[in-house]
Amino acid sequence: SKVGGLNLSAADFDLDLLTDAFKMNVRVLGDKGQTLAEGRDLGALRRKLGAGATPSYVAMDDPRWGASSATEWTFGELPKHIDTSRSGVALRAYPALIDEMTGVALRLVDNRSRARRLTREGLRRLFSFEVQRDFVWRAEHWPDISQLRLSFASVGDPSKLKDQLVLLMTERAFLFDKEKIDTQESFITRQRVGLQRLDLAEREVQRVIGPVLEAAQCAKLAVDRADFSAAPYAKADLRIQLENLLSPSFLIETPWARLTSYPRYLLAIDRRLDKLKRPDAQDVTSFKQVAEHWNRYAKAATALREQGGYDPELVQYRWQIEELRVSLFAQELGTSEKVSPQRLVRQWEKVAR
């Protein structure tokens, strides 16, 4: 790039086009020199070894890492990590609290970021046991709860809405910041703080949830009724967008800061549909820009799920794509952050691959 005067980045190269002759062959050896795995696909090797390592995490001699069905903090102090090995290969595992719905389990996982995400979900469930009856009563007595159930029916089972509302209010009451909670003392301290925030948490969720579910229902209906005869590519694109925005558990799977932006994301769909009523060459150009990043994200996200991993930089990339959609298809709505195809390229370079 110095000689030619071009600015090149890792994102400019499509590694899938390389033949095996240009890829490094990786061989993983055990403690006795035996070959544990071999190949040129590093991701596949990681998945193979990771899948083999999982039982040793769960089946360690210390029964503490198999604890389950806890409804209060019984885990002592959580260490930052645990060093162990499998077939002579050193492994570093991270404690994670796992939400099992009726209780919370303590397990070890091989990814620090994933451990943090799982632990946050486990803490949310653990805190909810303290306030579940109160929050259930509150949600059932919301003046618009019947309309909320009706709106939610367009994306999921209305009977599941109550549990998601309880968890969402619990999160806003107890997990409103990134304060570390890894001991019984820190858990109890945060519990006291959260109990003072129940009314505030309820008001926050009430303020956000109505517009989100109403926008979700309207967007799905608009896409279902739209005429895509002049732009068949847009039909598939919008259905994929809605499918990924509105999973049956999206209320508790979506980061709060992004959830509050859902009415804008969904209104952008309506604005795009309105423009598509007339031939729109700009929509084709914008679609291609978004598709390039979305396809890249989808491939990486699928591979990461297969590995049981989690990458916060990939999550950030995913939501920047959503902001890019607003910028390209409904610029008048504004974005929550500066966004452009170039900024997405820079964010992609931060993703662990």
Short mmCIF file of C-alpha atoms in Angstrom, two decimals:
data_model
loop_
_atom_site.label_atom_id
_atom_site.label_comp_id
_atom_site.label_asym_id
_atom_site.label_seq_id
_atom_site.Cartn_x
_atom_site.Cartn_y
_atom_site.Cartn_z
CA SER A 1 0.00 0.00 0.00
CA LYS A 2 2.97 2.33 0.54
CA VAL A 3 4.19 1.78 -3.02
CA GLY A 4 0.80 2.01 -4.68
CA GLY A 5 -0.54 4.78 -2.49
CA LEU A 6 -3.62 2.76 -1.47
CA ASN A 7 -5.03 2.51 2.04
CA LEU A 8 -5.78 -1.15 2.63
CA SER A 9 -7.25 -2.84 5.71
CA ALA A 10 -7.96 -6.44 6.71
CA ALA A 11 -11.60 -5.93 5.73
CA ASP A 12 -10.56 -5.44 2.08
CA PHE A 13 -9.46 -9.08 1.73
CA ASP A 14 -11.90 -11.99 1.29
CA LEU A 15 -10.10 -14.92 2.90
CA ASP A 16 -12.73 -17.33 1.61
CA LEU A 17 -11.24 -16.94 -1.88
CA LEU A 18 -7.85 -18.29 -0.80
CA THR A 19 -7.01 -21.87 -1.77
CA ASP A 20 -5.65 -24.28 0.88
CA ALA A 21 -2.15 -23.78 -0.51
CA PHE A 22 -2.17 -20.25 0.91
CA LYS A 23 -3.56 -21.20 4.34
CA MET A 24 -1.45 -22.28 7.29
CA ASN A 25 -1.90 -25.86 8.44
CA VAL A 26 -2.38 -25.97 12.21
CA ARG A 27 -1.70 -29.08 14.29
CA VAL A 28 -2.66 -29.21 17.99
CA LEU A 29 -0.61 -31.67 20.05
CA GLY A 30 -1.45 -33.32 23.37
CA ASP A 31 0.81 -33.82 26.39
CA LYS A 32 2.36 -36.97 24.85
CA GLY A 33 2.90 -35.46 21.43
CA GLN A 34 -0.20 -37.03 19.93
CA THR A 35 -2.23 -35.06 17.40
CA LEU A 36 -5.46 -33.82 18.94
CA ALA A 37 -6.67 -31.94 15.87
CA GLU A 38 -5.31 -30.73 12.54
CA GLY A 39 -6.52 -28.56 9.70
CA ARG A 40 -6.41 -25.22 7.95
CA ASP A 41 -9.69 -23.89 9.37
CA LEU A 42 -8.76 -22.36 12.73
CA GLY A 43 -12.41 -21.72 13.62
CA ALA A 44 -13.28 -25.38 13.03
CA LEU A 45 -10.35 -26.48 15.21
CA ARG A 46 -11.47 -24.17 18.00
CA ARG A 47 -15.02 -25.53 17.79
CA LYS A 48 -13.75 -29.12 17.87
CA LEU A 49 -11.45 -28.57 20.85
CA GLY A 50 -13.93 -26.31 22.59
CA ALA A 51 -16.69 -28.91 22.34
CA GLY A 52 -14.33 -31.48 23.80
CA ALA A 53 -13.33 -29.18 26.63
CA THR A 54 -16.82 -28.37 27.82
CA PRO A 55 -17.44 -31.61 29.81
CA SER A 56 -14.19 -31.15 31.77
CA TYR A 57 -15.37 -27.73 32.88
CA VAL A 58 -18.64 -29.09 34.16
CA ALA A 59 -17.16 -32.29 35.60
CA MET A 60 -14.28 -30.81 37.60
CA ASP A 61 -13.58 -32.39 40.97
CA ASP A 62 -14.79 -29.29 42.83
CA PRO A 63 -18.60 -29.73 43.12
CA ARG A 64 -18.93 -25.97 43.40
CA TRP A 65 -18.82 -25.67 39.59
CA GLY A 66 -21.80 -27.96 39.23
CA ALA A 67 -24.01 -26.06 41.70
CA SER A 68 -27.52 -25.40 40.40
CA SER A 69 -31.05 -24.36 41.36
CA ALA A 70 -29.88 -21.54 43.66
CA THR A 71 -32.48 -18.86 44.34
CA GLU A 72 -30.16 -16.74 46.47
CA TRP A 73 -26.42 -16.05 46.57
CA THR A 74 -24.75 -19.28 47.71
CA PHE A 75 -21.63 -19.09 45.54
CA GLY A 76 -19.11 -17.47 47.88
CA GLU A 77 -16.66 -15.21 46.06
CA LEU A 78 -16.35 -15.72 42.31
CA PRO A 79 -12.71 -15.82 41.17
CA LYS A 80 -11.68 -13.95 38.01
CA HIS A 81 -10.75 -17.23 36.33
CA ILE A 82 -9.81 -20.86 36.89
CA ASP A 83 -6.77 -22.44 35.21
CA THR A 84 -7.10 -26.08 34.22
CA SER A 85 -6.03 -28.36 31.35
CA ARG A 86 -7.35 -30.97 28.97
CA SER A 87 -5.09 -33.55 27.30
CA GLY A 88 -2.12 -31.47 28.30
CA VAL A 89 -3.53 -28.28 26.78
CA ALA A 90 -3.75 -25.39 29.26
CA LEU A 91 -7.24 -23.92 29.47
CA ARG A 92 -8.44 -20.83 31.28
CA ALA A 93 -12.08 -20.95 32.35
CA TYR A 94 -14.28 -18.20 33.71
CA PRO A 95 -17.07 -18.53 36.31
CA ALA A 96 -20.54 -17.72 35.01
CA LEU A 97 -23.96 -17.60 36.63
CA ILE A 98 -26.46 -19.37 34.34
CA ASP A 99 -30.14 -18.45 34.25
CA GLU A 100 -32.10 -21.73 34.48
CA MET A 101 -35.41 -19.87 34.99
CA THR A 102 -36.32 -21.68 38.22
CA GLY A 103 -32.85 -21.20 39.66
CA VAL A 104 -29.33 -20.03 38.89
CA ALA A 105 -26.42 -22.39 38.23
CA LEU A 106 -22.69 -21.80 38.61
CA ARG A 107 -20.64 -23.01 35.65
CA LEU A 108 -17.30 -22.46 33.95
CA VAL A 109 -17.05 -21.21 30.37
CA ASP A 110 -14.02 -20.63 28.15
CA ASN A 111 -14.76 -17.06 27.07
CA ARG A 112 -14.47 -14.07 29.42
CA SER A 113 -16.94 -11.88 27.52
CA ARG A 114 -19.46 -14.70 27.36
CA ALA A 115 -19.04 -15.31 31.09
CA ARG A 116 -19.83 -11.65 31.78
CA ARG A 117 -22.93 -11.72 29.60
CA LEU A 118 -24.21 -14.98 31.11
CA THR A 119 -23.49 -13.76 34.65
CA ARG A 120 -25.49 -10.59 34.04
CA GLU A 121 -28.44 -12.73 32.93
CA GLY A 122 -27.97 -14.99 35.97
CA LEU A 123 -27.84 -12.00 38.31
CA ARG A 124 -31.00 -10.62 36.74
CA ARG A 125 -32.81 -13.87 37.45
CA LEU A 126 -31.40 -14.06 40.98
CA PHE A 127 -32.51 -10.54 41.83
CA SER A 128 -35.93 -11.22 40.31
CA PHE A 129 -36.71 -13.91 42.90
CA GLU A 130 -36.74 -11.17 45.55
CA VAL A 131 -39.22 -8.94 43.72
CA GLN A 132 -41.06 -11.26 41.34
CA ARG A 133 -44.37 -11.26 43.21
CA ASP A 134 -44.31 -7.45 43.50
CA PHE A 135 -43.39 -6.88 39.84
CA VAL A 136 -45.94 -9.43 38.60
CA TRP A 137 -48.66 -7.58 40.52
CA ARG A 138 -47.47 -4.24 39.14
CA ALA A 139 -47.41 -5.45 35.53
CA GLU A 140 -50.84 -7.08 35.76
CA HIS A 141 -52.32 -3.79 36.96
CA TRP A 142 -50.87 -1.58 34.23
CA PRO A 143 -53.80 0.26 32.62
CA ASP A 144 -52.69 -0.77 29.10
CA ILE A 145 -51.56 -4.35 29.83
CA SER A 146 -54.27 -5.86 27.58
CA GLN A 147 -53.12 -3.74 24.64
CA LEU A 148 -49.50 -4.66 25.35
CA ARG A 149 -50.35 -8.36 25.22
CA LEU A 150 -52.19 -7.82 21.94
CA SER A 151 -49.22 -5.98 20.43
CA PHE A 152 -46.76 -8.58 21.72
CA ALA A 153 -48.79 -11.36 20.07
CA SER A 154 -47.40 -10.20 16.72
CA VAL A 155 -43.90 -11.31 17.76
CA GLY A 156 -44.30 -13.91 20.51
CA ASP A 157 -46.50 -15.79 22.96
CA PRO A 158 -48.52 -13.25 25.02
CA SER A 159 -48.29 -15.57 28.05
CA LYS A 160 -44.49 -15.02 28.03
CA LEU A 161 -44.78 -11.23 28.19
CA LYS A 162 -45.22 -11.11 31.97
CA ASP A 163 -41.92 -12.88 32.68
CA GLN A 164 -40.07 -10.62 30.25
CA LEU A 165 -41.54 -7.52 31.87
CA VAL A 166 -40.50 -8.77 35.31
CA LEU A 167 -36.94 -9.40 34.13
CA LEU A 168 -36.80 -6.06 32.34
CA MET A 169 -37.93 -4.17 35.45
CA THR A 170 -35.51 -6.22 37.55
CA GLU A 171 -32.65 -5.24 35.25
CA ARG A 172 -33.52 -1.54 35.43
CA ALA A 173 -33.80 -1.71 39.24
CA PHE A 174 -30.70 -3.76 40.09
CA LEU A 175 -28.40 -3.81 37.04
CA PHE A 176 -28.61 -0.21 35.87
CA ASP A 177 -24.82 0.15 35.68
CA LYS A 178 -21.70 -2.01 35.24
CA GLU A 179 -20.87 -2.37 38.94
CA LYS A 180 -19.14 -5.69 39.57
CA ILE A 181 -21.12 -8.16 41.68
CA ASP A 182 -19.02 -11.19 42.54
CA THR A 183 -19.44 -11.73 46.31
CA GLN A 184 -22.35 -12.23 48.66
CA GLU A 185 -21.58 -8.84 50.22
CA SER A 186 -21.69 -7.01 46.89
CA PHE A 187 -24.88 -8.89 45.97
CA ILE A 188 -26.63 -7.89 49.20
CA THR A 189 -25.46 -4.29 48.84
CA ARG A 190 -26.85 -4.06 45.33
CA GLN A 191 -30.03 -5.77 46.47
CA ARG A 192 -30.63 -2.98 48.99
CA VAL A 193 -30.01 -0.34 46.34
CA GLY A 194 -32.33 -2.05 43.86
CA LEU A 195 -35.20 -2.34 46.31
CA GLN A 196 -35.17 1.46 46.55
CA ARG A 197 -35.46 1.73 42.76
CA LEU A 198 -38.54 -0.43 42.11
CA ASP A 199 -40.89 2.47 41.36
CA LEU A 200 -38.31 4.13 39.11
CA ALA A 201 -37.69 0.88 37.24
CA GLU A 202 -41.40 0.36 36.68
CA ARG A 203 -41.83 3.87 35.29
CA GLU A 204 -38.84 3.44 32.97
CA VAL A 205 -40.15 0.18 31.53
CA GLN A 206 -43.70 1.51 31.22
CA ARG A 207 -42.43 4.56 29.32
CA VAL A 208 -40.46 2.46 26.81
CA ILE A 209 -42.39 -0.77 26.38
CA GLY A 210 -45.63 0.66 24.98
CA PRO A 211 -44.08 2.56 22.06
CA VAL A 212 -41.74 -0.37 21.31
CA LEU A 213 -44.51 -2.97 21.06
CA GLU A 214 -46.82 -0.64 19.15
CA ALA A 215 -44.06 0.12 16.63
CA ALA A 216 -43.27 -3.60 16.32
CA GLN A 217 -46.87 -4.47 15.54
CA CYS A 218 -47.18 -1.64 13.00
CA ALA A 219 -43.91 -2.51 11.26
CA LYS A 220 -44.78 -6.20 10.87
CA LEU A 221 -48.22 -5.32 9.54
CA ALA A 222 -46.78 -2.75 7.11
CA VAL A 223 -44.26 -5.22 5.68
CA ASP A 224 -46.90 -7.94 5.37
CA ARG A 225 -49.21 -5.61 3.43
CA ALA A 226 -46.60 -3.85 1.27
CA ASP A 227 -46.40 -4.30 -2.49
CA PHE A 228 -42.83 -5.28 -3.37
CA SER A 229 -43.42 -5.98 -7.05
CA ALA A 230 -41.04 -3.16 -8.02
CA ALA A 231 -38.44 -4.08 -5.41
CA PRO A 232 -38.52 -7.82 -4.57
CA TYR A 233 -35.05 -7.62 -2.97
CA ALA A 234 -36.45 -5.23 -0.35
CA LYS A 235 -39.08 -7.74 0.80
CA ALA A 236 -36.47 -10.31 1.78
CA ASP A 237 -34.25 -7.65 3.32
CA LEU A 238 -37.01 -6.20 5.51
CA ARG A 239 -38.21 -9.62 6.62
CA ILE A 240 -34.68 -10.52 7.69
CA GLN A 241 -34.39 -7.21 9.52
CA LEU A 242 -37.65 -7.74 11.42
CA GLU A 243 -36.82 -11.36 12.15
CA ASN A 244 -33.58 -10.29 13.83
CA LEU A 245 -35.04 -7.29 15.64
CA LEU A 246 -38.17 -9.03 16.90
CA SER A 247 -37.26 -12.44 18.25
CA PRO A 248 -39.80 -13.86 20.76
CA SER A 249 -37.47 -12.82 23.63
CA PHE A 250 -36.22 -9.53 22.18
CA LEU A 251 -37.37 -7.50 25.20
CA ILE A 252 -34.81 -9.18 27.47
CA GLU A 253 -32.20 -10.04 24.84
CA THR A 254 -31.75 -6.48 23.53
CA PRO A 255 -29.46 -4.07 25.41
CA TRP A 256 -31.57 -1.39 27.11
CA ALA A 257 -29.93 1.49 25.23
CA ARG A 258 -30.80 -0.21 21.93
CA LEU A 259 -34.30 -1.19 23.04
CA THR A 260 -35.13 2.48 23.65
CA SER A 261 -34.20 3.11 19.99
CA TYR A 262 -36.59 0.46 18.63
CA PRO A 263 -39.40 2.91 17.77
CA ARG A 264 -36.91 4.79 15.57
CA TYR A 265 -35.55 1.61 13.97
CA LEU A 266 -39.08 0.40 13.20
CA LEU A 267 -40.36 3.77 12.01
CA ALA A 268 -37.43 3.83 9.56
CA ILE A 269 -38.93 0.69 8.01
CA ASP A 270 -42.22 2.51 7.46
CA ARG A 271 -40.41 5.49 5.91
CA ARG A 272 -38.52 3.17 3.58
CA LEU A 273 -41.72 1.44 2.51
CA ASP A 274 -43.28 4.80 1.73
CA LYS A 275 -40.36 5.70 -0.57
CA LEU A 276 -40.55 2.30 -2.27
CA LYS A 277 -44.02 3.12 -3.57
CA ARG A 278 -42.14 4.89 -6.36
CA PRO A 279 -39.06 3.65 -8.28
CA ASP A 280 -36.09 4.44 -6.08
CA ALA A 281 -32.60 3.79 -7.42
CA GLN A 282 -31.11 5.16 -4.20
CA ASP A 283 -32.76 2.36 -2.24
CA VAL A 284 -30.93 -0.21 -4.35
CA THR A 285 -27.60 1.49 -3.66
CA SER A 286 -28.33 1.76 0.07
CA PHE A 287 -29.49 -1.84 0.22
CA LYS A 288 -26.20 -3.04 -1.26
CA GLN A 289 -24.23 -1.04 1.31
CA VAL A 290 -26.21 -2.54 4.19
CA ALA A 291 -26.20 -6.07 2.75
CA GLU A 292 -22.41 -6.11 2.53
CA HIS A 293 -22.11 -5.46 6.27
CA TRP A 294 -25.10 -7.58 7.30
CA ASN A 295 -23.89 -10.66 5.43
CA ARG A 296 -20.49 -10.25 7.01
CA TYR A 297 -22.07 -9.93 10.46
CA ALA A 298 -24.44 -12.88 9.99
CA LYS A 299 -21.62 -15.20 8.97
CA ALA A 300 -19.48 -14.19 11.95
CA ALA A 301 -22.40 -14.41 14.39
CA THR A 302 -23.30 -17.91 13.21
CA ALA A 303 -19.70 -19.11 13.60
CA LEU A 304 -19.50 -17.55 17.06
CA ARG A 305 -22.72 -19.23 18.20
CA GLU A 306 -21.38 -22.59 17.04
CA GLN A 307 -18.31 -22.00 19.18
CA GLY A 308 -20.42 -20.93 22.15
CA GLY A 309 -18.54 -17.63 22.13
CA TYR A 310 -19.44 -13.98 22.58
CA ASP A 311 -17.75 -10.89 21.18
CA PRO A 312 -18.96 -7.45 22.37
CA GLU A 313 -17.28 -5.82 19.38
CA LEU A 314 -19.41 -7.95 17.05
CA VAL A 315 -22.51 -6.91 19.00
CA GLN A 316 -21.51 -3.27 18.57
CA TYR A 317 -21.03 -3.89 14.85
CA ARG A 318 -24.52 -5.40 14.63
CA TRP A 319 -26.16 -2.33 16.15
CA GLN A 320 -24.12 0.04 14.05
CA ILE A 321 -25.61 -1.72 11.02
CA GLU A 322 -29.07 -0.91 12.39
CA GLU A 323 -28.07 2.74 12.76
CA LEU A 324 -26.71 2.66 9.21
CA ARG A 325 -30.11 1.53 7.99
CA VAL A 326 -31.72 4.56 9.60
CA SER A 327 -29.07 6.85 8.14
CA LEU A 328 -29.53 5.50 4.61
CA PHE A 329 -33.28 4.83 4.45
CA ALA A 330 -34.73 7.45 6.83
CA GLN A 331 -32.06 10.03 7.45
CA GLU A 332 -34.61 12.51 8.77
CA LEU A 333 -35.06 10.36 11.89
CA GLY A 334 -31.44 10.84 12.96
CA THR A 335 -29.07 8.31 14.53
CA SER A 336 -27.90 7.75 18.10
CA GLU A 337 -24.25 7.88 17.03
CA LYS A 338 -22.14 8.91 14.07
CA VAL A 339 -22.36 6.14 11.51
CA SER A 340 -21.15 5.52 7.96
CA PRO A 341 -19.93 2.56 5.87
CA GLN A 342 -16.37 3.65 6.65
CA ARG A 343 -17.01 3.64 10.40
CA LEU A 344 -18.47 0.14 10.12
CA VAL A 345 -15.32 -1.04 8.37
CA ARG A 346 -13.26 0.29 11.28
CA GLN A 347 -15.58 -1.41 13.78
CA TRP A 348 -15.33 -4.69 11.85
CA GLU A 349 -11.56 -4.57 12.23
CA LYS A 350 -12.07 -4.72 16.02
CA VAL A 351 -14.07 -7.95 15.80
CA ALA A 352 -12.14 -11.03 16.97
CA ARG A 353 -11.90 -13.44 14.05
#
